Short mmCIF file of C-alpha atoms in Angstrom, two decimals:
data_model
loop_
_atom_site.label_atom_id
_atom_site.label_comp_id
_atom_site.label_asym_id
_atom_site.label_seq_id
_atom_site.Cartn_x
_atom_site.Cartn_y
_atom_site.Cartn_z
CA UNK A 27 0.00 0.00 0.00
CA UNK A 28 1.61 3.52 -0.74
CA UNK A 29 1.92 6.15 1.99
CA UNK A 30 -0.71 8.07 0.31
CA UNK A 31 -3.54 5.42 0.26
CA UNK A 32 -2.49 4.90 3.83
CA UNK A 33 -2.38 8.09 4.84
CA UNK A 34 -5.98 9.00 2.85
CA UNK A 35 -8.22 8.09 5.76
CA UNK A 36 -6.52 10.62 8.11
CA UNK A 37 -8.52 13.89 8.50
CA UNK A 38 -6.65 16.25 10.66
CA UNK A 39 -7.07 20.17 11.57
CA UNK A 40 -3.73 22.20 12.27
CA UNK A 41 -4.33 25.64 14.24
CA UNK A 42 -1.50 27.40 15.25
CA UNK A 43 1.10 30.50 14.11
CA UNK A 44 1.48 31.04 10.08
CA UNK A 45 3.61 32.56 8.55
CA UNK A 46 5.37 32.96 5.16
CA UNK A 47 9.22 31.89 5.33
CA UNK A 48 10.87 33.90 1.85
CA UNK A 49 14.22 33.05 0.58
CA UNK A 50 16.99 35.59 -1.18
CA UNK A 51 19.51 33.72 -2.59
CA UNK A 52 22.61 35.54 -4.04
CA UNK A 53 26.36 35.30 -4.65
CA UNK A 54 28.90 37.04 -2.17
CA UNK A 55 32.16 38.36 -4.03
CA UNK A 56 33.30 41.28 -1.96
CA UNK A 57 32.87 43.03 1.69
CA UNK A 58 30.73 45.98 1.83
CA UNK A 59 33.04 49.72 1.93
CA UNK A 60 30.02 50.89 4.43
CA UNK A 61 30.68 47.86 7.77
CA UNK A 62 32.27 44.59 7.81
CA UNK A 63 29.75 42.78 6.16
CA UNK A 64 29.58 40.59 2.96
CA UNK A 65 27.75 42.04 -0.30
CA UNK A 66 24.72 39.69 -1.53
CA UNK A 67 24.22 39.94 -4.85
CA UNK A 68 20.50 38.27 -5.02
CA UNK A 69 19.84 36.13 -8.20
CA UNK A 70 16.79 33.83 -6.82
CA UNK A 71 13.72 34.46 -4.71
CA UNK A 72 11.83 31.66 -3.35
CA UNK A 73 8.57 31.45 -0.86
CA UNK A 74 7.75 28.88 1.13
CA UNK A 75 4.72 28.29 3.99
CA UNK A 76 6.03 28.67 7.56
CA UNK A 77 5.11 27.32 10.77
CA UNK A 78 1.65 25.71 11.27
CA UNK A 79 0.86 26.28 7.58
CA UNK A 80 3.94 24.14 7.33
CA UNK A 81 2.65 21.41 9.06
CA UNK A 82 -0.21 21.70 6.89
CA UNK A 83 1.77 21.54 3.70
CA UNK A 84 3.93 18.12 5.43
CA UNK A 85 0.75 16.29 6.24
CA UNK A 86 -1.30 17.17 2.88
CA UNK A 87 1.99 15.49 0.82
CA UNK A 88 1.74 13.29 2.66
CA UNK A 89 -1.84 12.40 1.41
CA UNK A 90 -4.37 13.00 4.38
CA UNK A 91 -6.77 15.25 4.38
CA UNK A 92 -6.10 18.52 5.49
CA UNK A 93 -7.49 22.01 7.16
CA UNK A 94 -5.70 24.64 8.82
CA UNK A 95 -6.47 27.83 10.91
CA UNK A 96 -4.33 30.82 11.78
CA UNK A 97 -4.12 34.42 11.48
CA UNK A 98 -2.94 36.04 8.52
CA UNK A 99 -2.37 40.04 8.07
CA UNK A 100 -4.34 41.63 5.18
CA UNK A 101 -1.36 42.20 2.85
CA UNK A 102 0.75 40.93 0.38
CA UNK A 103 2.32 38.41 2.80
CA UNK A 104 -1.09 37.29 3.45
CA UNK A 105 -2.36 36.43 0.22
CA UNK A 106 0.77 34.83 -0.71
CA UNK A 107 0.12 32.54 2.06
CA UNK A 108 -3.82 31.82 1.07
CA UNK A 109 -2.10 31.38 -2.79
CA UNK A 110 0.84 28.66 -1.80
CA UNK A 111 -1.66 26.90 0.48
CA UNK A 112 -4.72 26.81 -2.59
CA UNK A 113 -1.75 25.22 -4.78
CA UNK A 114 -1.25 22.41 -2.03
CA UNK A 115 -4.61 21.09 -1.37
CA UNK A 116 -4.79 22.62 2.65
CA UNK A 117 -7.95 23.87 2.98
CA UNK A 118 -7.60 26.82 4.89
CA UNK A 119 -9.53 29.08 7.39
CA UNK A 120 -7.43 31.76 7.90
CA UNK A 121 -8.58 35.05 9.95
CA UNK A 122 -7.37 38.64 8.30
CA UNK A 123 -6.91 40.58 11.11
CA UNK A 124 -6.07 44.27 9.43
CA UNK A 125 -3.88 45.71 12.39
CA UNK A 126 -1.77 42.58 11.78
CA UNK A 127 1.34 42.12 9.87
CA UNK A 128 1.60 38.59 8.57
CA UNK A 129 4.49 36.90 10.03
CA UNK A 130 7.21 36.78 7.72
CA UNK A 131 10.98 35.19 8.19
CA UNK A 132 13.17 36.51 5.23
CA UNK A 133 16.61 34.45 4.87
CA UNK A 134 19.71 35.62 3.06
CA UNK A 135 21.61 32.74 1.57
CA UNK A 136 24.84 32.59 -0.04
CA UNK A 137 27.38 29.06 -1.34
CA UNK A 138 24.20 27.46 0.40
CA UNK A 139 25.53 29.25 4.09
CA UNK A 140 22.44 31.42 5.89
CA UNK A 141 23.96 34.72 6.04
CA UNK A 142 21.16 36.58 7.50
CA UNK A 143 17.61 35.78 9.10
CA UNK A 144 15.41 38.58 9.41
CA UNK A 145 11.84 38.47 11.32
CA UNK A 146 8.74 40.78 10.42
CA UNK A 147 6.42 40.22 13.32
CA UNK A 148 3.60 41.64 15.97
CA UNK A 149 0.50 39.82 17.86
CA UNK A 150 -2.72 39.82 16.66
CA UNK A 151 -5.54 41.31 18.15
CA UNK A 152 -7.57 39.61 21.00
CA UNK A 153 -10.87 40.00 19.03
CA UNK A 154 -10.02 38.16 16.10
CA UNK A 155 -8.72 35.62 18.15
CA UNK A 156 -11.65 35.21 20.03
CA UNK A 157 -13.60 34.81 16.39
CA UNK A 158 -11.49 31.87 16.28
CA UNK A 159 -12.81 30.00 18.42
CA UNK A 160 -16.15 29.82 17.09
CA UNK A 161 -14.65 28.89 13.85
CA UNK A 162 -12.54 26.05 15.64
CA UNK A 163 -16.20 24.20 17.38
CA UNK A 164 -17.52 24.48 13.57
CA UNK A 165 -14.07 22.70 11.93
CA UNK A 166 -13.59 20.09 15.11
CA UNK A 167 -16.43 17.54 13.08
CA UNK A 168 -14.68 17.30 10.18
CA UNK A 169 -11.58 16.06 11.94
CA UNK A 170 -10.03 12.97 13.76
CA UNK A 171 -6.79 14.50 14.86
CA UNK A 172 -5.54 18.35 15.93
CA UNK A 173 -2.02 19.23 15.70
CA UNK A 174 -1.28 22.34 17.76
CA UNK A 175 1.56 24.35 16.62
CA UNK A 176 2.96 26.79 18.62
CA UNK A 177 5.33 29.71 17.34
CA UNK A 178 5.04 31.66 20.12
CA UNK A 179 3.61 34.38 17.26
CA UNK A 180 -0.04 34.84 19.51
CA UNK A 181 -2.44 32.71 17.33
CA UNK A 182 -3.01 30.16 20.25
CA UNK A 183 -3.67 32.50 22.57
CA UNK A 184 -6.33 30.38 23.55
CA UNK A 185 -4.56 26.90 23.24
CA UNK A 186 -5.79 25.64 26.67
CA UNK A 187 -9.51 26.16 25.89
CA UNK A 188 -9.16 24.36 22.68
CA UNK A 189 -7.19 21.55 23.98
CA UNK A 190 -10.18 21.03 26.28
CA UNK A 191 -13.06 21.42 23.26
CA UNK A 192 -10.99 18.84 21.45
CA UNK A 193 -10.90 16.47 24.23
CA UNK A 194 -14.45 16.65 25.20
CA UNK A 195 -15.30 16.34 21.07
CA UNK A 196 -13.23 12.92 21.24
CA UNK A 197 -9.97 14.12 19.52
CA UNK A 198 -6.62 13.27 19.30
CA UNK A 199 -4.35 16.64 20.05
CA UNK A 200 -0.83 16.95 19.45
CA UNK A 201 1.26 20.04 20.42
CA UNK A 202 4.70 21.59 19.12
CA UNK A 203 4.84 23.70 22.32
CA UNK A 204 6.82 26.57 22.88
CA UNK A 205 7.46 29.47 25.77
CA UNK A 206 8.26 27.57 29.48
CA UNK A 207 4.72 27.33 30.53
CA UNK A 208 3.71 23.85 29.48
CA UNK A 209 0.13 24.33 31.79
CA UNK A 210 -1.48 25.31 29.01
CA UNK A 211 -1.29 22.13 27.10
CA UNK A 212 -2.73 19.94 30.07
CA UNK A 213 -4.79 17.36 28.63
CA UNK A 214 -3.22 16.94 25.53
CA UNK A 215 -2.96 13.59 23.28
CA UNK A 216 0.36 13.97 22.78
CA UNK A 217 3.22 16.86 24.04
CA UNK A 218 6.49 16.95 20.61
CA UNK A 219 9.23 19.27 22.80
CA UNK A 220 12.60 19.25 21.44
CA UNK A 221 15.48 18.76 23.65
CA UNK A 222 16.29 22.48 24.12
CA UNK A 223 12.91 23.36 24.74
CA UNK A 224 12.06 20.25 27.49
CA UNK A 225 15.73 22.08 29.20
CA UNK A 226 13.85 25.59 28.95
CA UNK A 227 10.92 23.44 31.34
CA UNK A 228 12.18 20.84 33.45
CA UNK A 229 16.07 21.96 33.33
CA UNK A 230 19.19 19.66 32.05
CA UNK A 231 19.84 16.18 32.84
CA UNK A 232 23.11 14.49 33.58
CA UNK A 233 21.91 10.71 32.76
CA UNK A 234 19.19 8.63 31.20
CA UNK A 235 17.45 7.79 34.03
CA UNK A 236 17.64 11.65 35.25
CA UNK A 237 15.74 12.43 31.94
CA UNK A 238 12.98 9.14 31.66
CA UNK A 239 12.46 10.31 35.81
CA UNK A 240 11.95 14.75 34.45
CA UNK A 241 9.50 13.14 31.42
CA UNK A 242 7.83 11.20 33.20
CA UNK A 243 6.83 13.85 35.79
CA UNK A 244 6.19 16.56 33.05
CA UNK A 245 3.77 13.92 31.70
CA UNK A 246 1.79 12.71 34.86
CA UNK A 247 1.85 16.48 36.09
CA UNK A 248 0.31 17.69 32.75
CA UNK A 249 -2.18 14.35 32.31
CA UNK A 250 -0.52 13.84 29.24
CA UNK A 251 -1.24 10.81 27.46
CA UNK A 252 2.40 10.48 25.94
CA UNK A 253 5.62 12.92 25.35
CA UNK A 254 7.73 12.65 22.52
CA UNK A 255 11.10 14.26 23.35
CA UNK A 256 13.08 14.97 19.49
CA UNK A 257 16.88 15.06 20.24
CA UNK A 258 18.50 15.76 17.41
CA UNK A 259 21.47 12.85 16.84
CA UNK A 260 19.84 10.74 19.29
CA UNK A 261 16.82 10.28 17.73
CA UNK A 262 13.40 10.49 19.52
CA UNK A 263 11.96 9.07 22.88
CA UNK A 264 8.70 8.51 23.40
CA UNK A 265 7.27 8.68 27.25
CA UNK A 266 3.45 7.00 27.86
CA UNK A 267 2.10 5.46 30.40
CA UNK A 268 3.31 1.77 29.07
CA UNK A 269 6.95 2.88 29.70
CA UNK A 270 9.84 4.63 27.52
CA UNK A 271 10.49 3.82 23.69
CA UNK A 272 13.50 5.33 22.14
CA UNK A 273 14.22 5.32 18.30
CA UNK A 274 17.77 6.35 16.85
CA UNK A 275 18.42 8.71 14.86
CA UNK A 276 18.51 8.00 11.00
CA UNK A 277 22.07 8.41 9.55
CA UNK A 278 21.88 10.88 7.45
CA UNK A 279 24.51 14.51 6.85
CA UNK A 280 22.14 17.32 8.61
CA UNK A 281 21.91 20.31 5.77
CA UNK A 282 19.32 22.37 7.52
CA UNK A 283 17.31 22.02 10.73
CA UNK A 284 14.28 24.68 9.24
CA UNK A 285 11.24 23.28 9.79
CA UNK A 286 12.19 19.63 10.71
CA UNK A 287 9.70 19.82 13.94
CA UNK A 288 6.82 20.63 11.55
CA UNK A 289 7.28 17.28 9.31
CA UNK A 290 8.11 15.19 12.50
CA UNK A 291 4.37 16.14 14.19
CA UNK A 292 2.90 16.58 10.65
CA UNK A 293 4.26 12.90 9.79
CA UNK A 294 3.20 11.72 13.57
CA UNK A 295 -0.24 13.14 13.30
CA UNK A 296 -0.90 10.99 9.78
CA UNK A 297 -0.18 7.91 10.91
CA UNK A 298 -2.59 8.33 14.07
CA UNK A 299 -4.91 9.56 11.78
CA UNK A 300 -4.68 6.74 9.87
CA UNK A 301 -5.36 4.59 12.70
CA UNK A 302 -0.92 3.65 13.30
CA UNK A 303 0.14 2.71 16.54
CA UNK A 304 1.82 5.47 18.36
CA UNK A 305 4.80 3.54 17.93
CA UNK A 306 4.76 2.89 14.44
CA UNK A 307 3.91 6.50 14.21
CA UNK A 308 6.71 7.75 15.65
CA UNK A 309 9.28 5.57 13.96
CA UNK A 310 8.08 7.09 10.81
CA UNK A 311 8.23 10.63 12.47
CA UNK A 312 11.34 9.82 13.04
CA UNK A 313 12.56 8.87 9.51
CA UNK A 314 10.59 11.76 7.78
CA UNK A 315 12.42 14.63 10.01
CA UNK A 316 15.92 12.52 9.32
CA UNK A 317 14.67 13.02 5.38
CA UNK A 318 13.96 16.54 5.95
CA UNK A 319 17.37 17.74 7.48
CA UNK A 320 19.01 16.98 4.57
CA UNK A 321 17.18 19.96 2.18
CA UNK A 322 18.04 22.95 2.30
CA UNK A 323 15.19 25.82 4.15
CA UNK A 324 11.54 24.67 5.56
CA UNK A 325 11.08 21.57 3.47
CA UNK A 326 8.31 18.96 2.98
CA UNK A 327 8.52 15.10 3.08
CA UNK A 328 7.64 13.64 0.16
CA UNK A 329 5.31 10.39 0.37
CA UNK A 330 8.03 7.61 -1.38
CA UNK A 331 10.82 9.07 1.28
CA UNK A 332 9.12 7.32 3.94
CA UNK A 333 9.25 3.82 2.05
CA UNK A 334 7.08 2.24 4.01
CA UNK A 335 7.15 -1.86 3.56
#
């Protein structure tokens, strides 16, 4: 069966922080008279979705089926977003809130090196968010599974209230959390920290059984249902109440971190959809954000890189 026909019977709903991630490329020959800085000679533009709409973009390759809310600005930005989303399939409800700026994360690249990262953001305002919610009790029926993705940009202002709609409607929820208040989330399906930000909540760890012992009381103090800790070279670890599963890392040369988070919960989300164990589900988390390290910028997993047998 291909990933796409497996992956066809998931029906998921991402809400989170959007944003538009825009790409200069350029060549670098000299060092600028003005400050000791190189001169980018830009030759190539490219503009990709960012953030939750790019765990949108991840799951819809990926072949399930696919809505997303956020908060856009009502500019250019904006309606670049709604037009790169309308190519991909992602059916989108996105709020234009006019006193907001859609968030926009302009790289400089040069000999395939990130010079430069510059961020154009601000926080929407608290009465479109508040619309939102409406809009998210009308979308939770046409969904199994609700990822969560959290920027830190404003859009889930309201995270905790959701989290409990979703619950009481029968839904999976996943979260890329952010910030070092993890109270929000309580309740969720399933918690996707990285390792710097589970340090920025429960503090470092000296050995394994230090970290399984921090987990597992994040977890239980949260009524979690599992926590899925991404570390970088050593793979993930998944924490649930039937004990600790750990899967290595994939070998592979790591080009660019951008966006790996959104495939791994984008990836993880589809196979629950689609009925996976949350083990199986998180081995191919695993090798889709291995895949996705290797391209260059905020990058999607394509359905035959997963392989599955």
């Amino acid at each position: 069966m291909s990933v796409k026909d497996r992956f066809s019977g998931a029906r998921i709903l991402v809400v989170g922080d959007v944003m538009l991630d825009r790409y200069w490329f350029g060549d670098v020959e000299r060092i600028s008279p003005e400050a000791p800085v190189p001169v980018v000679l830009v030759g190539k533009k490219e503009e990709r979705l960012g953030g939750a709409a790019n765990v949108a973009l991840n799951a819809s390759s990926l072949g399930a089926s696919i809505g997303l809310m956020g908060v856009v600005g009502d500019d250019e930005p904006g309606r670049q977003v709604e037009t790169l989303l309308a190519q991909s399939g992602v059916r989108s409800q996105l709020l234009k809130d006019p006193l907001f700026p859609t968030t926009v994360k302009l790289r400089v690249i040069a000999r395939q090196q990130q010079l430069v990262r510059i961020d154009f953001e601000e926080r929407p305002s608290p009465e479109h968010l508040s619309t939102k919610l409406d809009l998210f009790d009308q979308a939770l029926p046409t969904c199994d599974v609700v990822v969560f993705s959290d920027y830190g940009k404003g859009a889930l202002e309201h995270v905790a209230d959701m989290i409990e709609r979703a619950r009481k409607a029968g839904k999976t929820t996943l979260v890329d959390p952010k910030g070092d208040d993890y109270n929000k989330y309580m309740g969720a399906s399933v918690l996707t920290p990285n390792r710097a930000e589970f340090k920025q909540v429960m503090g470092g760890w000296k050995t394994e059984a230090q970290l399984h012992e921090k987990a597992h009381s994040l977890r239980e103090r949260l009524n979690v249902g599992a926590l899925l800790l991404t570390r970088s070279e050593e793979g993930m670890t998944l924490f649930n109440q039937d004990g600790v599963f750990h899967v290595p890392a994939q070998a592979r040369e790591v080009f660019d971190v951008s966006g790996a988070g959104d495939t791994v919960i984008a990836t993880l989300a589809c196979g629950l959809g689609a009925g996976l164990s949350i083990q199986d589900s998180v081995t191919l988390a695993n090798r889709a954000g291995g895949v996705v390290v290797g391209k260059l910028g905020t990058a999607v997993i394509l359905p035959e890189e997963l392989e599955i047998e």
